[in-house]
């Protein structure tokens, strides 16, 4: 029998970090020792996990001196920039949820349903893609394989949990009518839609939009696919919704696309408009699947297709995807 790995969760007190713990438990992920790490602010705090109290450690240069096999990081880009290489130098394999390493050519960017083989060429860091990208990849991969993809237009409707506790607080305070100072956003989010996720870049796009574009090319392994994106924060607590408009290379029949999604890994087809059945953020929240519906032809271009894609951004868009990567790593761990 294989040895059980020692696991570290970095950012264990955060929204994604605490979901790492939930998902590890739900999937009965095997481990020998578990270390929970966060900033100095949380050091000494106790987290009860599987009936055991764990004391949160402050992340520092010596955190990886002890034997750790896999570290799940979700503590922001600058923390990953500094500490993921230190962990990797100590022989730890880091699965990093920040954007820090995603486009590094020495770091695989992985959605297990899409490009699991890329895990093999890691050099100690594996990047978890952006939450909006992950669910889009699960939907686009079967289309790419069967028909080829020429162009993609993303329009997203993203939940506040993607901004961590600060985003959740801004929506809660806004809904309660509290006049609290905004923590995450430039404008009130309650009753609003903000076409502004992450910072604006020189080209007029937000960083979130550029992440979707660049990560799509890397994960699908094709820089020739034309991609554009508009990403919008909406007053929803959990689950990102996406309208994806696709120009395929080859002609298709709608019924064949439905059948493709019916059998695609990680996908649940929800498309019965006569009975008002289509993917909804409230239904996706708390689950690990990617829901696809509103499948219809885009009559304005040749081989055009519109789909509506919804997934829990903290689970499939972050924690679950990272733990699926860790499960694949377990398969390759020496005895
Ligand atoms: P802490 O709670 O001690 O601040 P979220 O974005 O969901 O609020 O969570 C961010 C997570 O990243 C938290 O667990 C937070 O810990 C952790 N974190 C932030 N900065 C650092 C840091 N410099 N070192 C280690 N962990 C950090």
Short mmCIF file of C-alpha atoms in Angstrom, two decimals, residues 5-175:
data_model
loop_
_atom_site.label_atom_id
_atom_site.label_comp_id
_atom_site.label_asym_id
_atom_site.label_seq_id
_atom_site.Cartn_x
_atom_site.Cartn_y
_atom_site.Cartn_z
CA UNK A 5 1.30 12.01 2.03
CA UNK A 6 1.91 14.89 4.41
CA UNK A 7 -0.22 17.84 3.32
CA UNK A 8 0.03 21.58 3.97
CA UNK A 9 -2.78 24.05 3.36
CA UNK A 10 -1.42 27.58 2.94
CA UNK A 11 -4.11 30.23 3.42
CA UNK A 12 -6.13 27.80 5.55
CA UNK A 13 -8.17 30.60 7.16
CA UNK A 14 -9.38 32.03 3.81
CA UNK A 15 -12.46 31.30 1.71
CA UNK A 16 -10.67 28.89 -0.64
CA UNK A 17 -8.40 27.53 2.13
CA UNK A 18 -11.33 26.50 4.29
CA UNK A 19 -12.98 24.92 1.24
CA UNK A 20 -9.76 22.93 0.64
CA UNK A 21 -10.39 21.38 4.05
CA UNK A 22 -14.06 20.70 3.32
CA UNK A 23 -13.24 19.04 -0.01
CA UNK A 24 -10.33 17.01 1.46
CA UNK A 25 -12.79 15.61 3.99
CA UNK A 26 -15.61 14.98 1.52
CA UNK A 27 -13.31 13.13 -0.88
CA UNK A 28 -11.63 11.26 1.96
CA UNK A 29 -8.25 12.42 0.69
CA UNK A 30 -5.58 10.31 2.42
CA UNK A 31 -2.94 12.07 4.51
CA UNK A 32 -0.57 11.24 7.35
CA UNK A 33 0.05 14.75 8.73
CA UNK A 34 -1.80 17.95 7.95
CA UNK A 35 -0.31 21.42 8.50
CA UNK A 36 -2.44 24.56 8.36
CA UNK A 37 -0.65 27.81 7.54
CA UNK A 38 -1.69 31.44 7.21
CA UNK A 39 -0.35 34.90 8.01
CA UNK A 40 0.93 36.12 11.38
CA UNK A 41 -2.60 37.46 11.99
CA UNK A 42 -3.94 33.91 12.35
CA UNK A 43 -0.93 32.20 13.95
CA UNK A 44 -2.01 30.28 17.05
CA UNK A 45 -5.67 30.16 16.03
CA UNK A 46 -7.24 26.70 16.26
CA UNK A 47 -9.17 25.04 13.43
CA UNK A 48 -11.12 21.89 14.18
CA UNK A 49 -10.92 19.44 11.30
CA UNK A 50 -12.22 15.88 11.40
CA UNK A 51 -12.62 16.09 15.20
CA UNK A 52 -9.04 17.21 15.71
CA UNK A 53 -7.77 20.66 16.66
CA UNK A 54 -5.04 22.05 14.41
CA UNK A 55 -3.08 25.13 15.42
CA UNK A 56 -2.56 27.51 12.50
CA UNK A 57 1.14 28.17 11.86
CA UNK A 58 2.55 31.41 10.53
CA UNK A 59 3.94 30.80 7.03
CA UNK A 60 7.67 31.56 6.97
CA UNK A 61 10.95 30.49 5.32
CA UNK A 62 11.16 27.43 7.60
CA UNK A 63 7.59 26.17 7.12
CA UNK A 64 8.77 23.54 4.63
CA UNK A 65 11.77 22.28 6.61
CA UNK A 66 9.54 19.46 7.85
CA UNK A 67 8.61 16.64 5.47
CA UNK A 68 5.64 17.78 3.35
CA UNK A 69 4.66 16.10 0.08
CA UNK A 70 1.91 18.34 -1.28
CA UNK A 71 1.09 21.96 -0.40
CA UNK A 72 -2.21 23.50 -1.46
CA UNK A 73 -1.66 27.27 -1.70
CA UNK A 74 -4.39 29.93 -1.74
CA UNK A 75 -2.92 32.95 0.02
CA UNK A 76 -2.56 35.47 -2.79
CA UNK A 77 -0.02 36.06 -5.56
CA UNK A 78 2.75 37.68 -3.55
CA UNK A 79 2.69 34.89 -0.95
CA UNK A 80 2.92 32.29 -3.73
CA UNK A 81 5.68 34.25 -5.46
CA UNK A 82 7.81 34.11 -2.35
CA UNK A 83 6.97 30.78 -0.75
CA UNK A 84 6.06 28.36 -3.57
CA UNK A 85 9.70 28.25 -4.81
CA UNK A 86 10.93 27.70 -1.23
CA UNK A 87 8.49 24.81 -0.86
CA UNK A 88 9.50 23.37 -4.25
CA UNK A 89 13.21 23.56 -3.29
CA UNK A 90 12.35 21.39 -0.29
CA UNK A 91 10.81 18.74 -2.58
CA UNK A 92 7.21 19.75 -1.94
CA UNK A 93 4.81 19.77 -4.89
CA UNK A 94 2.82 22.98 -4.70
CA UNK A 95 -0.65 23.22 -6.22
CA UNK A 96 -1.05 26.98 -6.39
CA UNK A 97 -4.39 28.72 -6.70
CA UNK A 98 -2.96 32.21 -7.27
CA UNK A 99 -2.30 33.75 -10.67
CA UNK A 100 1.42 34.09 -9.89
CA UNK A 101 2.76 31.05 -11.78
CA UNK A 102 0.02 30.30 -14.29
CA UNK A 103 1.70 31.66 -17.39
CA UNK A 104 5.24 30.58 -16.42
CA UNK A 105 6.45 28.24 -19.15
CA UNK A 106 7.99 25.93 -16.53
CA UNK A 107 4.68 25.55 -14.69
CA UNK A 108 1.83 23.36 -15.94
CA UNK A 109 -1.65 24.93 -15.79
CA UNK A 110 -4.08 22.11 -15.26
CA UNK A 111 -7.78 21.26 -15.39
CA UNK A 112 -7.85 17.50 -14.70
CA UNK A 113 -10.71 16.81 -17.14
CA UNK A 114 -8.85 18.68 -19.90
CA UNK A 115 -5.04 18.35 -19.71
CA UNK A 116 -4.16 15.90 -16.90
CA UNK A 117 -1.00 14.77 -18.72
CA UNK A 118 0.58 18.20 -18.16
CA UNK A 119 0.91 17.36 -14.45
CA UNK A 120 3.81 15.04 -15.31
CA UNK A 121 6.19 17.82 -16.43
CA UNK A 122 5.89 19.88 -13.23
CA UNK A 123 9.04 21.21 -11.57
CA UNK A 124 7.52 21.43 -8.11
CA UNK A 125 4.75 23.94 -8.87
CA UNK A 126 1.46 23.21 -10.63
CA UNK A 127 -0.90 26.14 -11.21
CA UNK A 128 -4.65 26.01 -10.74
CA UNK A 129 -6.26 28.18 -13.44
CA UNK A 130 -8.45 31.21 -12.83
CA UNK A 131 -11.93 30.24 -11.60
CA UNK A 132 -13.68 31.56 -14.72
CA UNK A 133 -11.21 29.78 -16.98
CA UNK A 134 -11.63 26.37 -15.31
CA UNK A 135 -15.35 26.03 -15.98
CA UNK A 136 -14.94 27.37 -19.52
CA UNK A 137 -12.22 24.78 -20.26
CA UNK A 138 -14.40 21.88 -19.08
CA UNK A 139 -17.04 23.09 -21.57
CA UNK A 140 -14.72 23.92 -24.48
CA UNK A 141 -12.45 20.85 -24.47
CA UNK A 142 -15.03 18.38 -25.89
CA UNK A 143 -15.93 20.94 -28.59
CA UNK A 144 -12.26 21.47 -29.46
CA UNK A 145 -11.67 17.73 -29.76
CA UNK A 146 -14.71 17.09 -31.97
CA UNK A 147 -15.06 20.23 -34.08
CA UNK A 148 -12.01 22.46 -33.57
CA UNK A 149 -12.39 26.00 -32.22
CA UNK A 150 -11.79 29.15 -34.26
CA UNK A 151 -12.96 31.93 -31.92
CA UNK A 152 -14.40 32.35 -28.41
CA UNK A 153 -16.23 35.33 -26.85
CA UNK A 154 -16.61 35.14 -23.06
CA UNK A 155 -19.08 37.27 -21.09
CA UNK A 156 -19.03 36.44 -17.40
CA UNK A 157 -21.31 37.05 -14.42
CA UNK A 158 -19.05 36.41 -11.42
CA UNK A 159 -19.86 35.86 -7.76
CA UNK A 160 -18.44 38.00 -4.94
CA UNK A 161 -16.90 34.98 -3.18
CA UNK A 162 -14.21 35.21 -5.88
CA UNK A 163 -12.98 38.33 -4.04
CA UNK A 164 -12.61 36.45 -0.73
CA UNK A 165 -14.10 37.62 2.56
CA UNK A 166 -13.87 41.28 1.52
CA UNK A 167 -16.17 40.77 -1.47
CA UNK A 168 -18.64 38.75 0.58
CA UNK A 169 -18.64 41.50 3.23
CA UNK A 170 -19.30 44.22 0.61
CA UNK A 171 -22.37 42.38 -0.70
CA UNK A 172 -23.66 41.52 2.78
CA UNK A 173 -23.23 45.12 3.98
CA UNK A 174 -24.85 46.49 0.83
CA UNK A 175 -27.85 44.14 1.08
#
